[in-house]
Coordinates of C-alpha atoms in Angstrom, one line a residue:
M1 CA 0.0 0.0 0.0
S2 CA 1.2 3.5 -0.8
Q3 CA 1.9 6.2 1.9
I4 CA -0.5 8.5 0.0
S5 CA -3.4 6.0 0.2
T6 CA -2.6 5.3 3.9
E7 CA -2.7 9.0 4.8
I8 CA -5.8 9.8 2.9
G9 CA -7.5 6.8 4.4
R10 CA -6.5 8.0 7.9
Q11 CA -8.0 11.4 7.2
I12 CA -11.3 9.8 6.0
R13 CA -11.5 7.8 9.2
I14 CA -10.7 10.8 11.4
F15 CA -13.5 13.0 9.8
R16 CA -15.9 10.1 9.7
K17 CA -15.5 9.5 13.4
K18 CA -15.7 13.3 14.0
R19 CA -19.1 13.3 12.3
H20 CA -20.2 10.3 14.4
M21 CA -20.7 8.3 11.2
T22 CA -20.4 4.5 11.0
L23 CA -18.9 2.7 8.0
D24 CA -22.5 1.8 7.0
D25 CA -23.5 5.5 7.2
L26 CA -20.7 6.5 4.8
S27 CA -21.1 3.6 2.5
Q28 CA -24.8 4.4 2.0
R29 CA -24.1 8.1 1.3
I30 CA -21.6 7.4 -1.5
C31 CA -23.1 4.1 -2.7
K32 CA -20.0 2.0 -1.9
S33 CA -19.8 -1.2 0.1
K34 CA -18.8 -1.1 3.7
S35 CA -15.8 -3.3 2.9
T36 CA -14.7 -0.8 0.2
I37 CA -14.9 2.1 2.7
S38 CA -12.9 0.0 5.2
K39 CA -10.2 -0.7 2.6
Y40 CA -10.0 3.1 1.7
E41 CA -9.5 3.9 5.4
K42 CA -6.8 1.3 5.8
G43 CA -5.0 2.4 2.6
E44 CA -5.4 -1.0 1.1
I45 CA -6.9 0.5 -2.1
P46 CA -6.5 4.0 -3.6
V47 CA -9.5 6.4 -3.7
D48 CA -10.3 7.7 -7.2
I49 CA -10.7 11.4 -7.6
E50 CA -14.5 11.3 -8.1
T51 CA -15.0 9.2 -5.0
L52 CA -12.8 11.4 -3.0
Y53 CA -15.0 14.4 -3.8
E54 CA -18.1 12.3 -3.0
I55 CA -16.6 11.3 0.4
A56 CA -15.7 15.0 1.2
Q57 CA -19.3 16.0 0.3
A58 CA -20.7 13.3 2.5
L59 CA -18.5 14.3 5.4
Q60 CA -19.3 18.0 4.8
I61 CA -15.7 19.1 4.4
H62 CA -13.5 20.4 1.6
V63 CA -11.6 17.8 -0.4
E64 CA -8.3 19.5 0.5
Q65 CA -8.8 18.3 4.1
L66 CA -8.5 14.7 3.0
L67 CA -5.2 15.1 1.2
C68 CA -2.2 13.7 3.0
C69 CA -0.1 16.8 2.3
L70 CA -0.4 20.0 0.4
P71 CA 2.4 20.1 -2.1
G72 CA 0.5 22.4 -4.3
R73 CA -0.2 24.9 -1.6
A74 CA -0.2 28.4 -3.1
T75 CA 2.2 31.2 -2.1
L76 CA 1.0 34.7 -1.5
S77 CA 2.7 36.8 -4.2
E78 CA 5.7 39.0 -3.5
T79 CA 4.9 41.8 -5.9
K80 CA 5.2 45.5 -4.9
D81 CA 1.4 45.6 -4.5
S82 CA 1.4 42.7 -2.0
P83 CA 1.5 43.3 1.8
A84 CA 5.1 42.8 3.0
F85 CA 4.0 40.8 6.1
F86 CA 2.3 38.0 4.1
A87 CA 4.5 38.1 1.0
G88 CA 5.9 34.7 0.1
C89 CA 3.8 32.8 2.7
S90 CA 2.0 29.6 2.0
Q91 CA 1.3 29.0 5.7
F92 CA 1.1 31.3 8.7
Y93 CA -0.1 31.2 12.3
S94 CA -2.3 33.1 14.7
Y95 CA -3.1 33.0 18.4
L96 CA -5.9 34.3 20.7
F97 CA -6.8 33.9 24.3
D98 CA -10.1 32.4 25.3
G99 CA -11.2 33.8 28.6
R100 CA -14.0 31.2 29.0
N101 CA -11.4 28.5 29.6
N102 CA -8.4 30.6 30.3
Q103 CA -6.4 29.0 27.5
L104 CA -4.4 30.0 24.5
T105 CA -6.0 29.0 21.2
R106 CA -3.6 28.3 18.3
C107 CA -4.5 28.4 14.6
V108 CA -2.8 27.4 11.4
F109 CA -3.7 29.0 8.0
D110 CA -3.0 27.1 4.8
V111 CA -3.1 29.1 1.5
L112 CA -4.8 26.8 -1.0
S113 CA -5.1 28.6 -4.3
E114 CA -5.2 32.0 -5.9
T115 CA -8.7 33.2 -6.9
S116 CA -7.8 36.7 -8.3
D117 CA -5.0 39.3 -8.3
S118 CA -5.6 40.2 -4.7
A119 CA -7.5 37.2 -3.2
Y120 CA -6.6 33.7 -2.2
K121 CA -8.6 30.7 -0.9
I122 CA -7.4 29.6 2.6
M123 CA -8.2 27.0 5.2
M124 CA -7.9 27.8 8.9
Y125 CA -7.4 25.1 11.6
M126 CA -8.2 26.2 15.1
N127 CA -7.5 24.7 18.5
F128 CA -5.5 21.5 17.9
K129 CA -3.2 19.5 20.2
D130 CA -0.2 18.9 18.0
F131 CA 1.3 21.0 15.2
D132 CA 2.3 17.9 13.4
D133 CA -1.4 16.9 13.1
Y134 CA -3.0 20.4 13.1
R135 CA -5.7 19.4 10.7
T136 CA -7.2 17.2 13.4
C137 CA -8.6 20.2 15.3
E138 CA -11.7 21.5 17.1
N139 CA -12.8 23.9 14.4
T140 CA -12.0 24.2 10.7
Y141 CA -12.8 27.3 8.7
W142 CA -12.5 28.0 5.0
G143 CA -12.6 31.3 3.2
Y144 CA -10.6 34.0 1.5
I145 CA -7.8 36.4 2.3
E146 CA -7.8 39.7 0.4
H147 CA -5.4 42.6 0.5
Y148 CA -6.2 46.3 0.2
D149 CA -4.1 49.4 0.3
A150 CA -3.7 49.5 4.1
L151 CA -5.7 46.5 5.2
T152 CA -5.7 42.7 5.0
H153 CA -9.1 41.1 5.3
I154 CA -9.8 37.4 6.0
Q155 CA -13.4 36.2 5.6
L156 CA -14.2 32.7 7.1
T157 CA -17.0 30.2 7.4
N158 CA -17.0 27.4 10.0
Q159 CA -16.7 24.0 8.2
D160 CA -18.7 22.2 10.9
T161 CA -21.3 24.9 11.5
P162 CA -21.9 27.0 8.3
I163 CA -24.0 29.5 10.2
E164 CA -20.9 30.4 12.2
K165 CA -18.9 33.0 10.3
A166 CA -15.9 35.1 11.3
S167 CA -13.6 37.7 9.8
V168 CA -10.3 39.3 10.7
Q169 CA -8.9 42.7 9.9
I170 CA -5.2 43.3 10.0
L171 CA -4.0 46.9 9.7
A172 CA -0.7 48.0 8.1
S173 CA 0.1 44.6 6.7
Y174 CA 2.2 46.4 4.0
L175 CA 4.8 47.0 6.7
D176 CA 6.9 43.9 7.5
A177 CA 7.3 42.7 11.1
D178 CA 7.7 39.5 13.0
T179 CA 4.1 39.7 14.2
K180 CA 0.9 41.6 13.4
W181 CA -2.2 42.3 15.4
G182 CA -5.6 41.6 14.0
L183 CA -9.2 41.8 15.2
W184 CA -11.1 38.5 15.1
N185 CA -14.8 39.0 15.1
G186 CA -17.9 36.9 14.4
F187 CA -20.2 34.5 16.1
S188 CA -19.2 32.3 19.1
S189 CA -20.7 28.8 19.3
R190 CA -20.5 28.8 23.1
P191 CA -23.0 30.4 23.2
M192 CA -23.9 31.8 19.8
M193 CA -23.3 35.5 20.1
P194 CA -21.3 38.3 18.4
I195 CA -17.7 38.5 19.7
A196 CA -14.5 40.4 19.0
M197 CA -11.1 39.3 20.2
K198 CA -7.5 40.3 19.8
M199 CA -5.6 37.9 17.4
L200 CA -1.8 37.9 17.0
F201 CA -0.5 36.8 13.6
S202 CA 3.0 35.4 12.9
K203 CA 4.9 33.8 10.0
T204 CA 6.5 31.4 12.5
R205 CA 5.3 29.5 15.5
L206 CA 5.5 31.5 18.7
H207 CA 6.6 30.2 22.2
E208 CA 3.4 29.6 24.0
D209 CA 4.0 31.0 27.5
A210 CA 2.5 33.3 30.1
A211 CA 4.0 36.3 28.3
L212 CA 2.2 35.5 25.1
A213 CA -1.1 34.9 27.0
Q214 CA -0.8 38.3 28.7
K215 CA -0.3 40.1 25.3
L216 CA -3.5 38.5 24.0
K217 CA -5.6 39.5 27.0
V218 CA -7.6 42.8 27.0
S219 CA -5.3 45.3 28.6
R220 CA -6.0 48.6 30.5
E221 CA -4.8 50.4 27.4
D222 CA -7.4 48.5 25.3
I223 CA -10.1 49.5 27.8
R224 CA -8.9 53.2 27.7
L225 CA -9.1 53.3 23.9
L226 CA -12.5 51.5 24.0
K227 CA -13.9 54.3 26.2
L228 CA -12.2 57.0 24.3
Y229 CA -13.3 56.0 20.8
N230 CA -16.4 54.0 21.9
M231 CA -15.2 51.2 19.7
L232 CA -12.9 48.1 20.1
S233 CA -9.7 48.6 18.2
V234 CA -6.5 46.6 18.0
L235 CA -3.3 48.5 17.2

């Protein structure tokens, strides 16, 4: 059996279990036998491209999430019109602090494909245990990253709960730096309500310690500016 078939089968099994589906459930949805699905998951037989799309649709995920790797991952352009912070990136990271459980939340963004001169399709994986297996995560979002003159905008939809949408605004991304602050806003699923949180972006993984958590918490200066401008802003 090939490594590609083994890894794709593993991803199918992970998402099937995540959806609380049995082999029978999946086999009925894609009109394949239970034994065939089992062989797919064990990597004993390869999955043809049409069946792969059918499986992704049955599992309510994007087909890219079943791939064992992303060798064709797109790279954000490095032209003079591109933001310096993201130029040349095919993957980047972000962090936020969830006060409901007093924990850091880590995210990985994969750049999947270019859709126009200024927009790219992306996938965001949020809240996972291991960077080596980041696609096995609590929440998966897909969407687009777009660049404007002084702003980078990320628009996202939760893969598991399509009603849950989010967006991020990152100011001055045309200026290069090790990290950039952004404002994450959208709906929370615990409970479903509008929220806005500080999110720190980085081109490399950051050391997850108390200092990073403190940076991500709402500070006295944040509260001062909130009262001054009557709006939540991240500088």
